[in-house]
Amino acid sequence: MLLLLFGPPLSATDIRFSCSLWGCQAFQERAKIWAHEHGHRLISYEVGRMADNLLGFYRQFLSAQSQDFDILLIDTIWPGVLGQHLVDLRPYLSSSTIEQHFKPIIDNLTDESGHLVGLPLFTDAGLLYYRKDLLDKYGFAPPETWAELEHIARVIVEREADPQLVGFLWQGSGYEGLTCNALEWIDSYRGGTIIDATGEITINNPQARRALAMARDWIGTISPRTVLTYSEIETTQDFVAGHAIFMRNWMEYWKDVEAPDSAVKGRVGMVPLPKGGADGKHSGTLGDMSLAVSRYSEHIPEAVQLIVYLTDQQAQHQYATDYSFSPTIMDLYAVLSAIPERSFMFAFKDVLLNGVARPATVTGIAYPKVSKKFYTTVHAILSGEVAIDAALNTLEADLRLIHHRANW
Ligand code: GLC
């Protein structure tokens, strides 16, 4: 864990803010301005490289009712897991501050008692990045279906004869990111969302089996075996170095693709992820992030003031233009549509806002267990360690057990 201090050392309120490395920079820059203007000191914890790393850290500190930090960066799947430890923000906020955000995200942050446990920072969804230059060179349009993606990848890899070039990179390591990827494949074949909104376990179905068989067959063909160890970070590094034709990633990684030192700058396009066959649908997992305040904070009013500042219109405009974090404030999409380098956010508004949600609301506090069982099973299938039918039978039984204990 990395600890960073900003602001005056004495006679100030310390506001402790935790985030993960990928997201810290954008939000810290603005938090530093706030701390400076208000004479507070900002203490920033950078925990791990991925959102996943934060959850264990939060659970450890919050269950001990630790006063060691005030502000938490929370993933869309965590309100049910952490909500009991978070401040209800409603009494501190005007209705316009809340209502400017996309309503389903606010609903996701609202618990059964009507408490609002976070303020949205940005939204995101899975998308397909493709090498426009290479597709153009061989006369291909971006793929509409997974079968088209497979075909294009095979043809270009073969014709380019570049030993470093692979077809398709995605997040195949055993962690939350694999849950997001696999949910997209399954949803694209209309195979459900593992557990449906009523709490029923739906994963063991023919469309899900078909989607998983497709992805298993990518390993060692259009996707290298190393993809089974990849998170967003490795995926982006390889794609930005010019080593892949297609990449599944979140929109926030567009800034890396377009960075001055990117080998593929100006040569990449983005489209919704392919459909699972002609009868399938384009699907992108939702990945919005919010800021919350710990109930055990000794500086709740200041912390709330800071998260309002970090999530307001000006802030979200800056995150969208300086980085590529998509706003949750609806009015900003019209503003971004007029900025040529960011008009793509407006074009993807529906994908970004109406993607497929992981079954976190219905499973509540049990979600991390559900997701871990799911991604561990998917990883074993992709690695060729288990047959799909047997693996899904076991997964279904395991999820029933979790269901029984958690009683969602
Ligand atoms: C991104 C998403 C988040 C998701 C994570 C998985 O950070 O914003 O929702 O859980 O990726 O790796």
XYZ file of C-alpha atoms and ligand atoms in Angstrom:
420
model
C 0.000 0.000 0.000
C 1.314 3.418 -0.958
C 0.633 6.424 1.261
C 0.728 9.943 -0.162
C 0.362 13.215 1.769
C -0.713 16.486 0.229
C -1.287 19.904 1.854
C -0.301 21.716 5.026
C 1.240 19.470 7.684
C -0.213 21.113 10.817
C -3.520 22.443 12.140
C -5.558 20.930 9.356
C -8.178 18.221 9.159
C -6.734 15.081 7.651
C -9.005 13.590 5.016
C -8.034 10.041 4.139
C -8.929 8.831 0.730
C -8.351 5.362 -0.669
C -8.354 4.318 -4.291
C -6.542 1.851 -6.530
C -3.601 2.765 -8.725
C -5.478 2.888 -12.022
C -7.855 5.525 -10.753
C -5.958 7.558 -8.231
C -4.305 10.133 -10.424
C -7.373 11.771 -11.948
C -9.232 12.085 -8.676
C -6.235 13.040 -6.578
C -5.437 15.993 -8.801
C -8.817 17.477 -8.077
C -8.865 16.447 -4.420
C -5.561 18.301 -3.976
C -7.154 21.510 -5.242
C -10.019 21.123 -2.756
C -7.650 20.393 0.144
C -5.565 23.426 -0.745
C -8.607 25.734 -0.976
C -10.026 24.521 2.346
C -6.767 24.273 4.266
C -7.127 20.533 4.798
C -4.548 17.853 4.381
C -5.227 14.969 2.039
C -3.836 11.550 2.826
C -4.207 9.193 -0.059
C -3.878 5.420 0.134
C -3.230 3.643 -3.133
C -4.263 0.051 -2.637
C -3.249 -2.457 -5.286
C -3.478 -2.244 -9.031
C -7.095 -3.215 -9.475
C -10.487 -2.478 -7.979
C -10.522 -6.034 -6.585
C -7.632 -5.274 -4.256
C -9.637 -2.590 -2.522
C -12.487 -4.784 -1.343
C -10.368 -6.933 0.994
C -8.741 -3.806 2.364
C -12.098 -2.127 3.013
C -13.641 -5.178 4.654
C -10.722 -5.518 7.016
C -10.769 -1.865 8.072
C -14.527 -1.372 8.137
C -15.291 -4.492 10.135
C -12.868 -3.184 12.771
C -14.745 0.171 12.597
C -11.411 1.782 11.858
C -11.277 5.577 11.726
C -8.216 5.343 9.513
C -9.925 6.514 6.380
C -12.813 8.724 5.393
C -13.481 8.325 1.672
C -13.778 5.098 -0.289
C -13.801 4.491 -4.016
C -16.501 1.844 -4.488
C -17.241 -0.451 -7.393
C -20.802 -0.839 -8.723
C -20.960 -4.318 -7.152
C -20.147 -3.224 -3.605
C -23.083 -1.183 -2.227
C -24.707 -4.396 -0.934
C -21.427 -5.657 0.517
C -20.247 -2.474 2.223
C -23.440 -0.442 2.579
C -23.870 -1.024 6.322
C -20.539 0.760 6.916
C -21.280 3.786 4.729
C -22.837 7.153 5.537
C -26.315 7.912 4.184
C -25.539 10.937 2.043
C -29.118 12.072 1.446
C -29.365 14.378 4.492
C -26.269 16.251 3.286
C -27.239 16.730 -0.356
C -29.723 18.768 -2.357
C -32.039 16.756 -4.574
C -30.527 18.405 -7.672
C -27.060 17.144 -6.705
C -28.465 13.626 -6.673
C -30.865 13.848 -9.583
C -28.316 15.106 -12.095
C -26.870 11.555 -12.183
C -28.204 8.678 -14.266
C -31.079 7.247 -12.216
C -30.229 3.512 -12.361
C -26.803 4.283 -10.882
C -28.400 6.245 -8.036
C -30.860 3.355 -7.554
C -27.942 0.938 -7.324
C -26.442 3.130 -4.594
C -29.699 3.287 -2.644
C -30.332 0.588 -0.053
C -33.647 -0.896 1.073
C -34.156 1.863 3.657
C -33.660 4.558 1.031
C -30.141 5.437 2.203
C -27.827 6.735 -0.503
C -24.422 5.197 0.159
C -22.334 6.820 -2.596
C -22.105 9.523 -5.249
C -21.285 8.401 -8.806
C -17.861 9.291 -10.143
C -17.933 7.768 -13.624
C -19.576 4.968 -15.540
C -18.145 2.381 -17.882
C -18.947 -0.721 -19.917
C -17.061 -3.393 -21.816
C -16.323 -2.466 -25.455
C -14.391 -3.885 -28.395
C -11.258 -2.012 -29.447
C -10.024 -2.934 -32.928
C -7.093 -2.089 -35.165
C -8.783 0.065 -37.768
C -5.647 0.187 -39.918
C -5.394 -3.623 -40.119
C -9.105 -4.191 -40.716
C -9.034 -1.553 -43.477
C -5.944 -3.110 -45.034
C -7.745 -6.438 -45.457
C -11.126 -4.945 -46.333
C -12.966 -5.942 -43.166
C -15.704 -3.984 -41.373
C -15.694 -4.276 -37.553
C -17.282 -7.590 -36.494
C -20.980 -7.836 -35.682
C -20.778 -11.347 -34.249
C -18.147 -13.366 -32.374
C -17.872 -15.702 -35.395
C -16.907 -12.704 -37.563
C -14.346 -11.594 -34.979
C -12.804 -15.086 -35.005
C -12.654 -15.106 -38.804
C -11.094 -11.640 -39.072
C -8.555 -12.439 -36.360
C -7.450 -15.675 -38.052
C -7.127 -14.115 -41.508
C -5.164 -11.065 -40.371
C -2.820 -12.990 -38.066
C -2.048 -15.393 -40.882
C -1.517 -12.742 -43.542
C 0.473 -10.336 -41.392
C 2.909 -13.110 -40.449
C 4.138 -11.064 -37.484
C 5.145 -13.516 -34.734
C 4.160 -10.993 -32.044
C 0.656 -10.302 -33.394
C -2.285 -12.090 -31.761
C -5.997 -11.980 -32.555
C -7.932 -11.103 -29.423
C -6.945 -10.014 -25.914
C -9.260 -9.843 -22.919
C -9.217 -10.267 -19.137
C -8.887 -13.995 -18.422
C -7.128 -14.052 -15.067
C -9.117 -15.486 -12.130
C -10.592 -12.274 -10.680
C -13.609 -9.965 -10.967
C -12.624 -8.889 -14.475
C -13.202 -12.450 -15.750
C -16.714 -12.371 -14.293
C -17.302 -9.207 -16.368
C -15.922 -10.760 -19.585
C -17.747 -14.089 -19.194
C -21.022 -12.357 -18.358
C -20.742 -10.473 -21.657
C -20.202 -13.668 -23.685
C -23.140 -15.375 -21.973
C -25.451 -12.367 -22.183
C -24.535 -11.891 -25.852
C -25.967 -15.403 -26.453
C -29.002 -14.484 -24.346
C -27.851 -16.948 -21.693
C -28.859 -14.826 -18.688
C -26.902 -13.168 -15.895
C -25.775 -16.153 -13.722
C -28.526 -15.322 -11.223
C -31.601 -13.447 -12.355
C -33.213 -10.398 -10.740
C -35.550 -12.598 -8.680
C -32.610 -14.521 -7.198
C -32.989 -17.663 -9.305
C -29.777 -19.394 -10.364
C -29.841 -19.520 -14.165
C -26.234 -20.219 -15.165
C -26.688 -23.887 -16.121
C -28.322 -23.378 -19.516
C -27.508 -24.267 -23.145
C -26.780 -20.694 -24.249
C -24.289 -20.189 -21.398
C -22.617 -23.495 -22.317
C -22.372 -22.374 -25.925
C -20.811 -19.046 -24.983
C -18.253 -20.672 -22.687
C -17.355 -23.289 -25.310
C -16.713 -20.470 -27.766
C -14.340 -18.682 -25.382
C -12.572 -21.925 -24.441
C -11.859 -22.511 -28.140
C -10.201 -19.068 -28.394
C -7.415 -20.179 -26.077
C -4.398 -21.143 -28.138
C -6.124 -20.077 -31.387
C -7.105 -16.399 -31.617
C -6.077 -15.663 -28.001
C -2.719 -16.668 -26.514
C -2.756 -18.900 -23.436
C -1.227 -16.053 -21.434
C -4.605 -14.283 -21.593
C -5.530 -16.572 -18.680
C -3.236 -14.438 -16.511
C -4.321 -11.060 -17.900
C -6.137 -8.215 -16.153
C -6.964 -4.872 -17.773
C -3.380 -3.742 -17.287
C -1.560 -6.468 -19.260
C -4.281 -6.464 -21.915
C -3.833 -2.738 -22.464
C -0.026 -2.915 -22.442
C 0.049 -5.521 -25.227
C -2.601 -3.797 -27.317
C -0.962 -0.384 -26.994
C 2.354 -1.963 -28.046
C 0.643 -3.069 -31.272
C 0.551 -6.791 -30.503
C -3.182 -7.500 -30.968
C -5.936 -6.934 -33.520
C -8.812 -6.884 -31.021
C -9.059 -6.047 -27.341
C -11.994 -6.199 -24.921
C -11.680 -3.390 -22.427
C -13.449 -0.588 -20.576
C -13.738 2.841 -22.174
C -11.473 4.332 -19.539
C -8.508 2.659 -21.336
C -9.058 4.757 -24.461
C -6.714 7.361 -22.968
C -3.882 4.772 -23.007
C -4.582 3.797 -26.603
C -4.443 7.465 -27.618
C -1.492 8.434 -25.385
C 1.496 10.084 -27.127
C 3.693 7.024 -26.558
C 1.085 4.522 -27.799
C 2.272 2.545 -30.842
C -1.336 2.394 -32.089
C -2.362 6.030 -31.569
C -4.798 7.112 -34.299
C -5.116 3.550 -35.612
C -7.830 2.182 -33.334
C -11.616 2.111 -33.455
C -14.175 1.107 -30.857
C -17.508 -0.710 -31.304
C -19.943 -2.556 -29.035
C -18.878 -6.118 -28.240
C -20.040 -8.684 -30.833
C -23.341 -10.539 -30.696
C -23.636 -14.235 -29.880
C -24.778 -15.224 -33.370
C -27.385 -13.524 -35.523
C -30.042 -13.973 -32.804
C -27.759 -12.731 -30.054
C -27.222 -9.209 -28.792
C -24.413 -6.748 -28.194
C -23.571 -6.786 -24.511
C -21.238 -4.807 -22.267
C -20.916 -5.306 -18.520
C -21.581 -2.197 -16.448
C -18.632 -0.919 -14.431
C -19.513 2.365 -12.776
C -17.566 3.627 -9.779
C -18.660 5.893 -6.927
C -17.288 7.657 -3.871
C -18.586 6.882 -0.386
C -17.906 8.063 3.148
C -17.113 5.684 5.996
C -19.525 5.750 8.960
C -16.498 5.585 11.227
C -14.954 8.757 9.805
C -14.296 11.536 12.302
C -14.766 14.138 9.552
C -18.015 13.219 7.866
C -19.130 16.752 6.813
C -15.736 17.555 5.260
C -15.573 14.177 3.551
C -19.060 14.663 2.082
C -18.063 18.122 0.879
C -15.025 16.625 -0.861
C -16.946 13.857 -2.618
C -19.510 16.373 -3.861
C -16.617 18.384 -5.299
C -15.065 15.273 -6.864
C -18.277 14.166 -8.565
C -19.745 17.474 -9.773
C -20.201 18.608 -13.384
C -16.870 20.355 -13.623
C -15.081 17.320 -12.183
C -16.755 14.808 -14.471
C -16.123 17.040 -17.468
C -12.438 17.092 -16.588
C -12.227 13.306 -16.053
C -13.876 12.797 -19.450
C -11.660 15.197 -21.379
C -8.284 14.745 -19.640
C -8.800 10.994 -19.211
C -11.597 8.907 -20.718
C -13.916 8.392 -17.773
C -17.532 8.563 -18.947
C -19.865 10.857 -17.006
C -22.816 9.793 -14.903
C -24.209 13.343 -15.196
C -26.550 13.156 -18.132
C -26.221 16.778 -19.278
C -22.515 16.281 -19.939
C -23.104 13.934 -22.876
C -24.464 16.793 -24.968
C -21.419 18.881 -24.025
C -19.033 16.066 -24.966
C -20.753 15.497 -28.300
C -19.386 18.896 -29.374
C -15.762 17.956 -28.534
C -14.397 15.957 -31.513
C -11.942 13.894 -29.425
C -14.673 12.954 -26.954
C -17.796 12.759 -29.108
C -17.421 8.954 -29.087
C -18.696 9.005 -25.498
C -21.935 10.504 -26.719
C -22.070 7.877 -29.472
C -21.688 5.090 -26.901
C -24.062 6.608 -24.372
C -26.538 3.724 -24.598
C -23.842 1.069 -24.255
C -22.303 2.893 -21.308
C -25.529 3.409 -19.474
C -27.589 0.355 -20.379
C -25.117 -2.478 -20.171
C -25.617 -5.748 -18.363
C -25.369 -5.609 -14.569
C -23.683 -8.305 -12.533
C -26.093 -9.999 -10.085
C -24.863 -7.904 -7.149
C -28.098 -6.258 -6.045
C -30.001 -9.498 -5.653
C -27.152 -11.390 -3.943
C -26.149 -8.474 -1.693
C -23.452 -9.354 0.789
C -22.937 -12.775 -0.862
C -21.932 -11.268 -4.228
C -18.135 -11.636 -3.787
C -18.593 -15.359 -3.050
C -20.909 -15.804 -6.038
C -18.507 -14.018 -8.355
C -15.502 -15.949 -7.063
C -17.234 -19.298 -7.646
C -18.219 -18.137 -11.113
C -14.845 -16.831 -12.260
C -12.983 -19.790 -10.733
C -15.229 -22.177 -12.670
C -14.879 -20.187 -15.895
C -11.106 -20.087 -15.465
C -10.983 -23.872 -15.021
C -13.122 -24.326 -18.168
C -10.933 -22.002 -20.220
C -7.777 -23.714 -18.958
C -9.166 -27.054 -20.147
C -9.118 -28.474 -16.620
C -12.807 -29.345 -16.522
C -15.572 -30.202 -18.996
C -18.212 -27.496 -19.366
C -21.265 -29.611 -18.491
C -19.729 -31.017 -15.322
C -18.340 -27.617 -14.314
C -21.714 -25.894 -14.678
C -23.471 -28.654 -12.731
C -21.009 -28.159 -9.875
C -21.235 -24.381 -10.110
C -25.019 -24.529 -9.923
C -24.852 -26.769 -6.822
C -22.250 -24.487 -5.192
C -24.353 -21.405 -5.879
C -27.375 -23.142 -4.339
C -25.363 -23.698 -1.198
C -24.295 -20.056 -1.053
C -27.917 -19.084 -1.717
C -29.132 -21.309 1.099
C -26.644 -19.810 3.576
C -27.073 -16.206 2.471
C -30.811 -16.457 1.923
C -30.970 -13.738 -0.750
C -13.389 -1.971 -13.854
C -14.868 -1.721 -13.581
C -15.335 -2.461 -12.355
C -14.967 -3.929 -12.428
C -13.481 -4.091 -12.682
C -13.130 -5.553 -12.924
O -12.592 -1.364 -12.905
O -15.093 -0.326 -13.442
O -16.739 -2.334 -12.185
O -15.341 -4.624 -11.268
O -13.103 -3.363 -13.823
O -11.782 -5.700 -13.182
